[in-house]
Every structure is written in structure tokens, then in C-alpha cells.
Amino acid sequence: MDVNEVLLPGIGLRYEFTNHEGEHIGVVALRSGEFEVVVYGDDPDEARPVFRLNEDEAEALAQILGAPRIAERFADLSREVPGLSSGWVRIPEGSPFAGRALGETRARTRTGASVVAIVHDDEVVASPGPERLLRPGDVLVVIGTDEGIAGVNRILQG
């Protein structure tokens, strides 16, 4: 799918695409930091606003829409590459790494497996940095060998 980016001088940027029903959908990133979702026919100047989101709301919506796609892509990748698996590791209460940064686990160095996302309640953090704090109940999405994923689980269990 092609997404076009259009500069709107004095307003911001519009990202636009045509959906499977032929509707033109636009997301306008306003200079104020808000986002407006619009729909229009052939003329983008006649766009009808659907709704407006502040930065936090836009982030929440992006996570909701992106989370299933992230998991689907990792599942596809593990099917395509022999020996590569994806797994889920939950941070239990009492884990020695609860309340500590992901980087302190040294999981990738110790196991060869990579934490590619962290899920906590409704929040999904894709590609978490080493400074990301781990909390009890967090679910880590891990990519690696079955052995590496099990190793990450052992590390986090303590």
C-alpha cells in the first residue's frame, strides 16, 4: 500500500492512502502536536474531519493498531527462518529484574535471544531500549532459538 506524505504549509503534514473501498484516508499531523483523521473524495481540500487526537491518544491508537501486526510479523519471520522462534516471557512478582532496566538482564548477550517488544496491560513498546524498566506482569516478546528464549525465561525468573 502506498502512503503519500503531503506538506501542508503552516499546518503540518498529511499522510494519505486509499483504502480497499476506494476511500481516501488522511492523517494530518498538526504543528500543535495533535492528529486529525480525515476522509475525502477526489479533492483533499474537501476533507471531512472524522476525529482529532492529542499525542497520548494517537500513541494509544497506534499501539492498538500496531500490536497485532507486530506479533503477526514476528510469527511470519519465525516460520520463514529455520531454527528461529518467537516466544512470550512474563516478568513474575519477585523477579530479580522487576523494577530494573531491561539492559541489566544482559539477556541478548547471555542467550543470543532478543527482546523485540514489551506488553504491559494495554501498552505495547516495540523495540524497547535497554533503559526500559521492567515491571511485574510485563510480557516480553522474545525472538531467538528455543534454547535462547528458555534462557531469557530463566534469567527473569531468577
Short mmCIF file of N, CA and C in Angstrom, two decimals:
data_model
loop_
_atom_site.label_atom_id
_atom_site.label_comp_id
_atom_site.label_asym_id
_atom_site.label_seq_id
_atom_site.Cartn_x
_atom_site.Cartn_y
_atom_site.Cartn_z
N MET A 1 0.84 -1.17 0.00
CA MET A 1 0.00 0.00 0.00
C MET A 1 0.89 1.24 0.00
N ASP A 2 0.55 2.17 -0.84
CA ASP A 2 1.31 3.41 -0.92
C ASP A 2 0.73 4.44 0.04
N VAL A 3 1.61 5.05 0.83
CA VAL A 3 1.23 6.14 1.72
C VAL A 3 1.98 7.37 1.23
N ASN A 4 1.22 8.39 0.88
CA ASN A 4 1.83 9.63 0.41
C ASN A 4 1.93 10.62 1.56
N GLU A 5 2.99 11.40 1.53
CA GLU A 5 3.21 12.44 2.53
C GLU A 5 3.10 13.77 1.82
N VAL A 6 2.23 14.65 2.34
CA VAL A 6 1.99 15.95 1.71
C VAL A 6 2.25 17.04 2.73
N LEU A 7 3.14 17.96 2.41
CA LEU A 7 3.41 19.10 3.28
C LEU A 7 2.26 20.08 3.19
N LEU A 8 1.75 20.49 4.33
CA LEU A 8 0.68 21.48 4.41
C LEU A 8 1.27 22.71 5.09
N PRO A 9 1.80 23.67 4.32
CA PRO A 9 2.49 24.83 4.91
C PRO A 9 1.64 25.53 5.96
N GLY A 10 2.25 25.74 7.11
CA GLY A 10 1.58 26.41 8.22
C GLY A 10 0.66 25.51 9.02
N ILE A 11 0.43 24.28 8.54
CA ILE A 11 -0.50 23.37 9.22
C ILE A 11 0.23 22.16 9.77
N GLY A 12 0.99 21.47 8.91
CA GLY A 12 1.70 20.27 9.31
C GLY A 12 1.90 19.35 8.12
N LEU A 13 1.74 18.06 8.32
CA LEU A 13 1.90 17.05 7.27
C LEU A 13 0.64 16.19 7.20
N ARG A 14 0.27 15.82 5.96
CA ARG A 14 -0.83 14.87 5.79
C ARG A 14 -0.27 13.59 5.21
N TYR A 15 -0.58 12.48 5.87
CA TYR A 15 -0.24 11.16 5.36
C TYR A 15 -1.54 10.61 4.80
N GLU A 16 -1.51 10.16 3.55
CA GLU A 16 -2.76 9.75 2.93
C GLU A 16 -2.59 8.45 2.17
N PHE A 17 -3.67 7.69 2.11
CA PHE A 17 -3.71 6.45 1.34
C PHE A 17 -5.15 6.19 0.94
N THR A 18 -5.34 5.26 0.03
CA THR A 18 -6.67 4.87 -0.40
C THR A 18 -6.94 3.47 0.13
N ASN A 19 -8.07 3.32 0.84
CA ASN A 19 -8.38 2.01 1.42
C ASN A 19 -8.98 1.07 0.37
N HIS A 20 -9.28 -0.15 0.79
CA HIS A 20 -9.78 -1.17 -0.14
C HIS A 20 -11.15 -0.84 -0.72
N GLU A 21 -11.88 0.11 -0.11
CA GLU A 21 -13.18 0.53 -0.64
C GLU A 21 -13.07 1.77 -1.52
N GLY A 22 -11.84 2.23 -1.74
CA GLY A 22 -11.63 3.39 -2.60
C GLY A 22 -11.74 4.73 -1.90
N GLU A 23 -11.90 4.72 -0.57
CA GLU A 23 -11.98 5.97 0.17
C GLU A 23 -10.56 6.51 0.40
N HIS A 24 -10.44 7.81 0.34
CA HIS A 24 -9.16 8.45 0.62
C HIS A 24 -9.14 8.78 2.11
N ILE A 25 -8.14 8.25 2.81
CA ILE A 25 -7.99 8.44 4.25
C ILE A 25 -6.74 9.29 4.47
N GLY A 26 -6.87 10.28 5.32
CA GLY A 26 -5.72 11.12 5.64
C GLY A 26 -5.53 11.23 7.13
N VAL A 27 -4.29 11.27 7.55
CA VAL A 27 -3.95 11.57 8.94
C VAL A 27 -3.09 12.82 8.89
N VAL A 28 -3.61 13.89 9.46
CA VAL A 28 -2.90 15.17 9.44
C VAL A 28 -2.17 15.33 10.77
N ALA A 29 -0.85 15.39 10.69
CA ALA A 29 -0.03 15.65 11.87
C ALA A 29 0.09 17.17 11.98
N LEU A 30 -0.66 17.73 12.90
CA LEU A 30 -0.71 19.18 13.05
C LEU A 30 0.51 19.71 13.79
N ARG A 31 0.86 20.94 13.51
CA ARG A 31 2.01 21.56 14.18
C ARG A 31 1.81 21.65 15.68
N SER A 32 0.55 21.63 16.13
CA SER A 32 0.24 21.71 17.56
C SER A 32 0.60 20.42 18.29
N GLY A 33 0.90 19.34 17.52
CA GLY A 33 1.18 18.05 18.13
C GLY A 33 -0.03 17.13 18.11
N GLU A 34 -1.17 17.65 17.69
CA GLU A 34 -2.37 16.83 17.58
C GLU A 34 -2.42 16.17 16.21
N PHE A 35 -3.32 15.20 16.09
CA PHE A 35 -3.51 14.47 14.84
C PHE A 35 -4.99 14.50 14.50
N GLU A 36 -5.28 14.71 13.22
CA GLU A 36 -6.66 14.71 12.78
C GLU A 36 -6.81 13.66 11.69
N VAL A 37 -7.80 12.80 11.85
CA VAL A 37 -8.09 11.79 10.84
C VAL A 37 -9.20 12.35 9.96
N VAL A 38 -8.98 12.31 8.64
CA VAL A 38 -9.94 12.88 7.69
C VAL A 38 -10.24 11.87 6.59
N VAL A 39 -11.39 12.08 5.95
CA VAL A 39 -11.81 11.27 4.80
C VAL A 39 -12.23 12.24 3.71
N TYR A 40 -11.90 11.90 2.46
CA TYR A 40 -12.30 12.78 1.36
C TYR A 40 -12.48 11.99 0.08
N GLY A 41 -13.16 12.62 -0.87
CA GLY A 41 -13.35 12.02 -2.19
C GLY A 41 -12.09 12.23 -3.01
N ASP A 42 -12.25 12.80 -4.18
CA ASP A 42 -11.10 13.03 -5.04
C ASP A 42 -10.32 14.29 -4.69
N ASP A 43 -10.96 15.22 -3.96
CA ASP A 43 -10.33 16.50 -3.65
C ASP A 43 -9.97 16.57 -2.16
N PRO A 44 -8.67 16.50 -1.83
CA PRO A 44 -8.28 16.55 -0.41
C PRO A 44 -8.64 17.86 0.27
N ASP A 45 -8.88 18.93 -0.51
CA ASP A 45 -9.29 20.20 0.09
C ASP A 45 -10.72 20.13 0.64
N GLU A 46 -11.45 19.08 0.27
CA GLU A 46 -12.81 18.89 0.78
C GLU A 46 -12.86 17.79 1.84
N ALA A 47 -11.76 17.61 2.54
CA ALA A 47 -11.67 16.56 3.56
C ALA A 47 -12.66 16.81 4.69
N ARG A 48 -13.28 15.73 5.14
CA ARG A 48 -14.21 15.78 6.27
C ARG A 48 -13.49 15.22 7.51
N PRO A 49 -13.37 16.01 8.55
CA PRO A 49 -12.72 15.50 9.77
C PRO A 49 -13.56 14.37 10.37
N VAL A 50 -12.89 13.31 10.79
CA VAL A 50 -13.56 12.20 11.46
C VAL A 50 -13.37 12.35 12.97
N PHE A 51 -12.13 12.55 13.40
CA PHE A 51 -11.84 12.81 14.80
C PHE A 51 -10.45 13.39 14.94
N ARG A 52 -10.20 13.99 16.11
CA ARG A 52 -8.91 14.60 16.43
C ARG A 52 -8.37 13.94 17.69
N LEU A 53 -7.06 13.70 17.72
CA LEU A 53 -6.41 13.05 18.84
C LEU A 53 -5.25 13.88 19.34
N ASN A 54 -5.04 13.90 20.67
CA ASN A 54 -3.82 14.51 21.18
C ASN A 54 -2.70 13.48 21.05
N GLU A 55 -1.49 13.86 21.44
CA GLU A 55 -0.34 12.97 21.26
C GLU A 55 -0.51 11.63 21.99
N ASP A 56 -0.99 11.68 23.24
CA ASP A 56 -1.17 10.44 24.01
C ASP A 56 -2.21 9.54 23.38
N GLU A 57 -3.30 10.13 22.92
CA GLU A 57 -4.36 9.35 22.29
C GLU A 57 -3.89 8.73 20.98
N ALA A 58 -3.11 9.50 20.20
CA ALA A 58 -2.57 8.98 18.94
C ALA A 58 -1.61 7.83 19.20
N GLU A 59 -0.80 7.95 20.25
CA GLU A 59 0.12 6.87 20.62
C GLU A 59 -0.64 5.62 21.02
N ALA A 60 -1.71 5.79 21.81
CA ALA A 60 -2.52 4.65 22.23
C ALA A 60 -3.16 3.96 21.02
N LEU A 61 -3.69 4.74 20.10
CA LEU A 61 -4.31 4.17 18.91
C LEU A 61 -3.27 3.44 18.05
N ALA A 62 -2.09 4.02 17.91
CA ALA A 62 -1.03 3.38 17.14
C ALA A 62 -0.64 2.05 17.77
N GLN A 63 -0.58 2.00 19.09
CA GLN A 63 -0.23 0.75 19.77
C GLN A 63 -1.32 -0.30 19.57
N ILE A 64 -2.58 0.13 19.66
CA ILE A 64 -3.68 -0.81 19.46
C ILE A 64 -3.65 -1.38 18.05
N LEU A 65 -3.46 -0.52 17.07
CA LEU A 65 -3.45 -0.97 15.68
C LEU A 65 -2.16 -1.70 15.33
N GLY A 66 -1.05 -1.33 15.97
CA GLY A 66 0.23 -1.93 15.63
C GLY A 66 0.55 -3.21 16.34
N ALA A 67 0.02 -3.42 17.54
CA ALA A 67 0.37 -4.60 18.34
C ALA A 67 0.08 -5.91 17.62
N PRO A 68 -1.12 -6.10 17.06
CA PRO A 68 -1.37 -7.37 16.36
C PRO A 68 -0.45 -7.56 15.16
N ARG A 69 -0.14 -6.47 14.47
CA ARG A 69 0.72 -6.58 13.29
C ARG A 69 2.14 -6.93 13.68
N ILE A 70 2.62 -6.40 14.83
CA ILE A 70 3.97 -6.74 15.29
C ILE A 70 4.05 -8.23 15.57
N ALA A 71 3.09 -8.74 16.33
CA ALA A 71 3.09 -10.17 16.67
C ALA A 71 2.98 -11.02 15.41
N GLU A 72 2.14 -10.60 14.47
CA GLU A 72 1.97 -11.35 13.21
C GLU A 72 3.27 -11.37 12.41
N ARG A 73 3.96 -10.26 12.34
CA ARG A 73 5.22 -10.21 11.59
C ARG A 73 6.27 -11.11 12.21
N PHE A 74 6.35 -11.12 13.54
CA PHE A 74 7.33 -11.99 14.20
C PHE A 74 7.00 -13.45 13.97
N ALA A 75 5.72 -13.78 14.01
CA ALA A 75 5.31 -15.17 13.75
C ALA A 75 5.67 -15.57 12.32
N ASP A 76 5.43 -14.66 11.37
CA ASP A 76 5.80 -14.93 9.97
C ASP A 76 7.30 -15.14 9.84
N LEU A 77 8.07 -14.29 10.50
CA LEU A 77 9.52 -14.37 10.42
C LEU A 77 10.02 -15.71 10.97
N SER A 78 9.46 -16.14 12.10
CA SER A 78 9.94 -17.39 12.69
C SER A 78 9.56 -18.59 11.84
N ARG A 79 8.48 -18.49 11.05
CA ARG A 79 8.14 -19.58 10.13
C ARG A 79 9.08 -19.60 8.94
N GLU A 80 9.56 -18.42 8.53
CA GLU A 80 10.40 -18.32 7.33
C GLU A 80 11.85 -18.68 7.58
N VAL A 81 12.33 -18.53 8.80
CA VAL A 81 13.74 -18.77 9.10
C VAL A 81 13.86 -20.02 9.97
N PRO A 82 14.40 -21.10 9.42
CA PRO A 82 14.54 -22.33 10.19
C PRO A 82 15.38 -22.10 11.46
N GLY A 83 14.90 -22.63 12.58
CA GLY A 83 15.64 -22.51 13.84
C GLY A 83 15.32 -21.25 14.61
N LEU A 84 14.55 -20.33 14.03
CA LEU A 84 14.19 -19.08 14.71
C LEU A 84 12.78 -19.22 15.26
N SER A 85 12.61 -18.86 16.52
CA SER A 85 11.30 -18.95 17.17
C SER A 85 10.96 -17.63 17.83
N SER A 86 9.69 -17.46 18.12
CA SER A 86 9.26 -16.32 18.92
C SER A 86 8.55 -16.87 20.14
N GLY A 87 8.69 -16.18 21.25
CA GLY A 87 8.07 -16.65 22.48
C GLY A 87 7.70 -15.49 23.38
N TRP A 88 6.96 -15.80 24.41
CA TRP A 88 6.49 -14.81 25.38
C TRP A 88 7.06 -15.17 26.74
N VAL A 89 7.61 -14.19 27.43
CA VAL A 89 8.16 -14.42 28.77
C VAL A 89 7.55 -13.38 29.70
N ARG A 90 6.89 -13.84 30.76
CA ARG A 90 6.24 -12.94 31.72
C ARG A 90 7.19 -12.65 32.88
N ILE A 91 7.22 -11.38 33.31
CA ILE A 91 8.00 -10.98 34.48
C ILE A 91 7.14 -11.29 35.72
N PRO A 92 7.56 -12.25 36.53
CA PRO A 92 6.74 -12.59 37.70
C PRO A 92 6.99 -11.63 38.86
N GLU A 93 6.03 -11.60 39.80
CA GLU A 93 6.27 -10.90 41.06
C GLU A 93 7.52 -11.52 41.67
N GLY A 94 8.37 -10.72 42.22
CA GLY A 94 9.56 -11.26 42.88
C GLY A 94 10.73 -11.52 41.94
N SER A 95 10.57 -11.21 40.65
CA SER A 95 11.70 -11.37 39.73
C SER A 95 12.82 -10.44 40.17
N PRO A 96 14.07 -10.90 40.10
CA PRO A 96 15.18 -10.02 40.48
C PRO A 96 15.30 -8.82 39.54
N PHE A 97 14.60 -8.85 38.39
CA PHE A 97 14.71 -7.74 37.44
C PHE A 97 13.48 -6.85 37.43
N ALA A 98 12.48 -7.13 38.24
CA ALA A 98 11.31 -6.25 38.34
C ALA A 98 11.78 -4.92 38.92
N GLY A 99 11.43 -3.85 38.24
CA GLY A 99 11.85 -2.51 38.67
C GLY A 99 13.23 -2.12 38.19
N ARG A 100 13.84 -2.98 37.40
CA ARG A 100 15.18 -2.69 36.86
C ARG A 100 15.10 -2.55 35.34
N ALA A 101 16.15 -2.01 34.75
CA ALA A 101 16.18 -1.77 33.31
C ALA A 101 16.41 -3.07 32.54
N LEU A 102 15.79 -3.16 31.37
CA LEU A 102 15.94 -4.32 30.50
C LEU A 102 17.41 -4.64 30.25
N GLY A 103 18.22 -3.62 30.01
CA GLY A 103 19.64 -3.82 29.71
C GLY A 103 20.40 -4.51 30.84
N GLU A 104 19.92 -4.36 32.07
CA GLU A 104 20.60 -5.01 33.21
C GLU A 104 20.48 -6.53 33.14
N THR A 105 19.52 -7.05 32.41
CA THR A 105 19.38 -8.51 32.30
C THR A 105 20.49 -9.11 31.46
N ARG A 106 21.03 -8.32 30.54
CA ARG A 106 22.04 -8.78 29.57
C ARG A 106 21.54 -10.02 28.83
N ALA A 107 20.21 -10.07 28.62
CA ALA A 107 19.57 -11.25 28.03
C ALA A 107 20.15 -11.59 26.66
N ARG A 108 20.30 -10.62 25.79
CA ARG A 108 20.80 -10.93 24.45
C ARG A 108 22.23 -11.44 24.50
N THR A 109 23.07 -10.82 25.30
CA THR A 109 24.45 -11.24 25.43
C THR A 109 24.54 -12.65 26.01
N ARG A 110 23.72 -12.94 26.99
CA ARG A 110 23.77 -14.22 27.69
C ARG A 110 23.09 -15.37 26.94
N THR A 111 22.08 -15.04 26.10
CA THR A 111 21.30 -16.12 25.47
C THR A 111 21.29 -16.08 23.95
N GLY A 112 21.61 -14.91 23.37
CA GLY A 112 21.51 -14.76 21.92
C GLY A 112 20.11 -14.43 21.47
N ALA A 113 19.15 -14.39 22.38
CA ALA A 113 17.76 -14.06 22.04
C ALA A 113 17.52 -12.57 22.27
N SER A 114 16.65 -11.98 21.48
CA SER A 114 16.38 -10.55 21.56
C SER A 114 14.97 -10.26 22.03
N VAL A 115 14.83 -9.29 22.92
CA VAL A 115 13.52 -8.81 23.34
C VAL A 115 13.11 -7.76 22.31
N VAL A 116 12.04 -8.05 21.57
CA VAL A 116 11.64 -7.16 20.48
C VAL A 116 10.42 -6.31 20.82
N ALA A 117 9.75 -6.64 21.92
CA ALA A 117 8.61 -5.84 22.37
C ALA A 117 8.31 -6.18 23.83
N ILE A 118 7.69 -5.23 24.51
CA ILE A 118 7.22 -5.44 25.87
C ILE A 118 5.75 -5.04 25.91
N VAL A 119 4.93 -5.91 26.46
CA VAL A 119 3.50 -5.64 26.59
C VAL A 119 3.18 -5.52 28.07
N HIS A 120 2.54 -4.42 28.45
CA HIS A 120 2.10 -4.22 29.84
C HIS A 120 0.68 -3.67 29.78
N ASP A 121 -0.28 -4.45 30.24
CA ASP A 121 -1.69 -4.09 30.15
C ASP A 121 -2.02 -3.78 28.69
N ASP A 122 -2.45 -2.55 28.40
CA ASP A 122 -2.81 -2.17 27.03
C ASP A 122 -1.65 -1.55 26.27
N GLU A 123 -0.53 -1.37 26.91
CA GLU A 123 0.62 -0.68 26.31
C GLU A 123 1.55 -1.68 25.63
N VAL A 124 1.95 -1.36 24.41
CA VAL A 124 2.93 -2.17 23.69
C VAL A 124 4.11 -1.27 23.36
N VAL A 125 5.29 -1.70 23.75
CA VAL A 125 6.51 -0.96 23.42
C VAL A 125 7.31 -1.83 22.47
N ALA A 126 7.32 -1.44 21.19
CA ALA A 126 8.10 -2.17 20.20
C ALA A 126 9.55 -1.71 20.27
N SER A 127 10.47 -2.62 20.07
CA SER A 127 11.91 -2.32 20.09
C SER A 127 12.31 -1.55 21.35
N PRO A 128 12.05 -2.11 22.52
CA PRO A 128 12.38 -1.38 23.76
C PRO A 128 13.88 -1.18 23.90
N GLY A 129 14.24 -0.01 24.40
CA GLY A 129 15.66 0.29 24.63
C GLY A 129 16.13 -0.35 25.93
N PRO A 130 17.43 -0.39 26.14
CA PRO A 130 17.97 -1.02 27.35
C PRO A 130 17.58 -0.29 28.62
N GLU A 131 17.15 0.95 28.52
CA GLU A 131 16.76 1.72 29.71
C GLU A 131 15.33 1.45 30.15
N ARG A 132 14.56 0.72 29.34
CA ARG A 132 13.15 0.44 29.64
C ARG A 132 13.05 -0.37 30.93
N LEU A 133 12.26 0.16 31.89
CA LEU A 133 12.09 -0.53 33.16
C LEU A 133 11.13 -1.70 33.01
N LEU A 134 11.47 -2.81 33.64
CA LEU A 134 10.63 -4.00 33.63
C LEU A 134 9.74 -3.97 34.87
N ARG A 135 8.47 -4.35 34.69
CA ARG A 135 7.52 -4.36 35.79
C ARG A 135 6.90 -5.74 35.92
N PRO A 136 6.56 -6.14 37.15
CA PRO A 136 5.85 -7.41 37.29
C PRO A 136 4.61 -7.42 36.40
N GLY A 137 4.39 -8.51 35.71
CA GLY A 137 3.25 -8.60 34.80
C GLY A 137 3.59 -8.26 33.37
N ASP A 138 4.73 -7.60 33.14
CA ASP A 138 5.15 -7.32 31.76
C ASP A 138 5.32 -8.64 31.03
N VAL A 139 4.96 -8.65 29.76
CA VAL A 139 5.20 -9.81 28.91
C VAL A 139 6.20 -9.38 27.85
N LEU A 140 7.33 -10.08 27.79
CA LEU A 140 8.36 -9.77 26.81
C LEU A 140 8.17 -10.67 25.60
N VAL A 141 8.19 -10.06 24.42
CA VAL A 141 8.16 -10.83 23.17
C VAL A 141 9.61 -11.03 22.79
N VAL A 142 10.01 -12.31 22.69
CA VAL A 142 11.41 -12.66 22.50
C VAL A 142 11.56 -13.44 21.20
N ILE A 143 12.60 -13.11 20.43
CA ILE A 143 12.93 -13.80 19.19
C ILE A 143 14.30 -14.44 19.37
N GLY A 144 14.42 -15.70 18.99
CA GLY A 144 15.70 -16.40 19.07
C GLY A 144 15.47 -17.89 18.91
N THR A 145 16.44 -18.67 19.33
CA THR A 145 16.26 -20.12 19.31
C THR A 145 15.37 -20.49 20.50
N ASP A 146 14.82 -21.69 20.46
CA ASP A 146 14.01 -22.16 21.60
C ASP A 146 14.85 -22.14 22.88
N GLU A 147 16.11 -22.54 22.74
CA GLU A 147 17.03 -22.54 23.88
C GLU A 147 17.26 -21.12 24.41
N GLY A 148 17.43 -20.16 23.51
CA GLY A 148 17.64 -18.77 23.91
C GLY A 148 16.44 -18.19 24.61
N ILE A 149 15.24 -18.49 24.12
CA ILE A 149 14.01 -17.99 24.74
C ILE A 149 13.88 -18.60 26.15
N ALA A 150 14.16 -19.88 26.28
CA ALA A 150 14.12 -20.52 27.60
C ALA A 150 15.14 -19.88 28.54
N GLY A 151 16.30 -19.51 27.99
CA GLY A 151 17.34 -18.85 28.79
C GLY A 151 16.86 -17.50 29.30
N VAL A 152 16.17 -16.73 28.46
CA VAL A 152 15.63 -15.44 28.91
C VAL A 152 14.64 -15.67 30.03
N ASN A 153 13.80 -16.68 29.89
CA ASN A 153 12.83 -17.02 30.93
C ASN A 153 13.55 -17.34 32.25
N ARG A 154 14.60 -18.15 32.20
CA ARG A 154 15.35 -18.49 33.41
C ARG A 154 15.95 -17.25 34.06
N ILE A 155 16.51 -16.36 33.25
CA ILE A 155 17.11 -15.13 33.79
C ILE A 155 16.07 -14.32 34.54
N LEU A 156 14.90 -14.16 33.95
CA LEU A 156 13.87 -13.31 34.54
C LEU A 156 13.17 -13.96 35.73
N GLN A 157 13.18 -15.27 35.79
CA GLN A 157 12.60 -15.97 36.92
C GLN A 157 13.51 -15.88 38.14
N GLY A 158 14.81 -15.71 37.89
CA GLY A 158 15.76 -15.60 38.99
C GLY A 158 16.20 -16.94 39.43
#
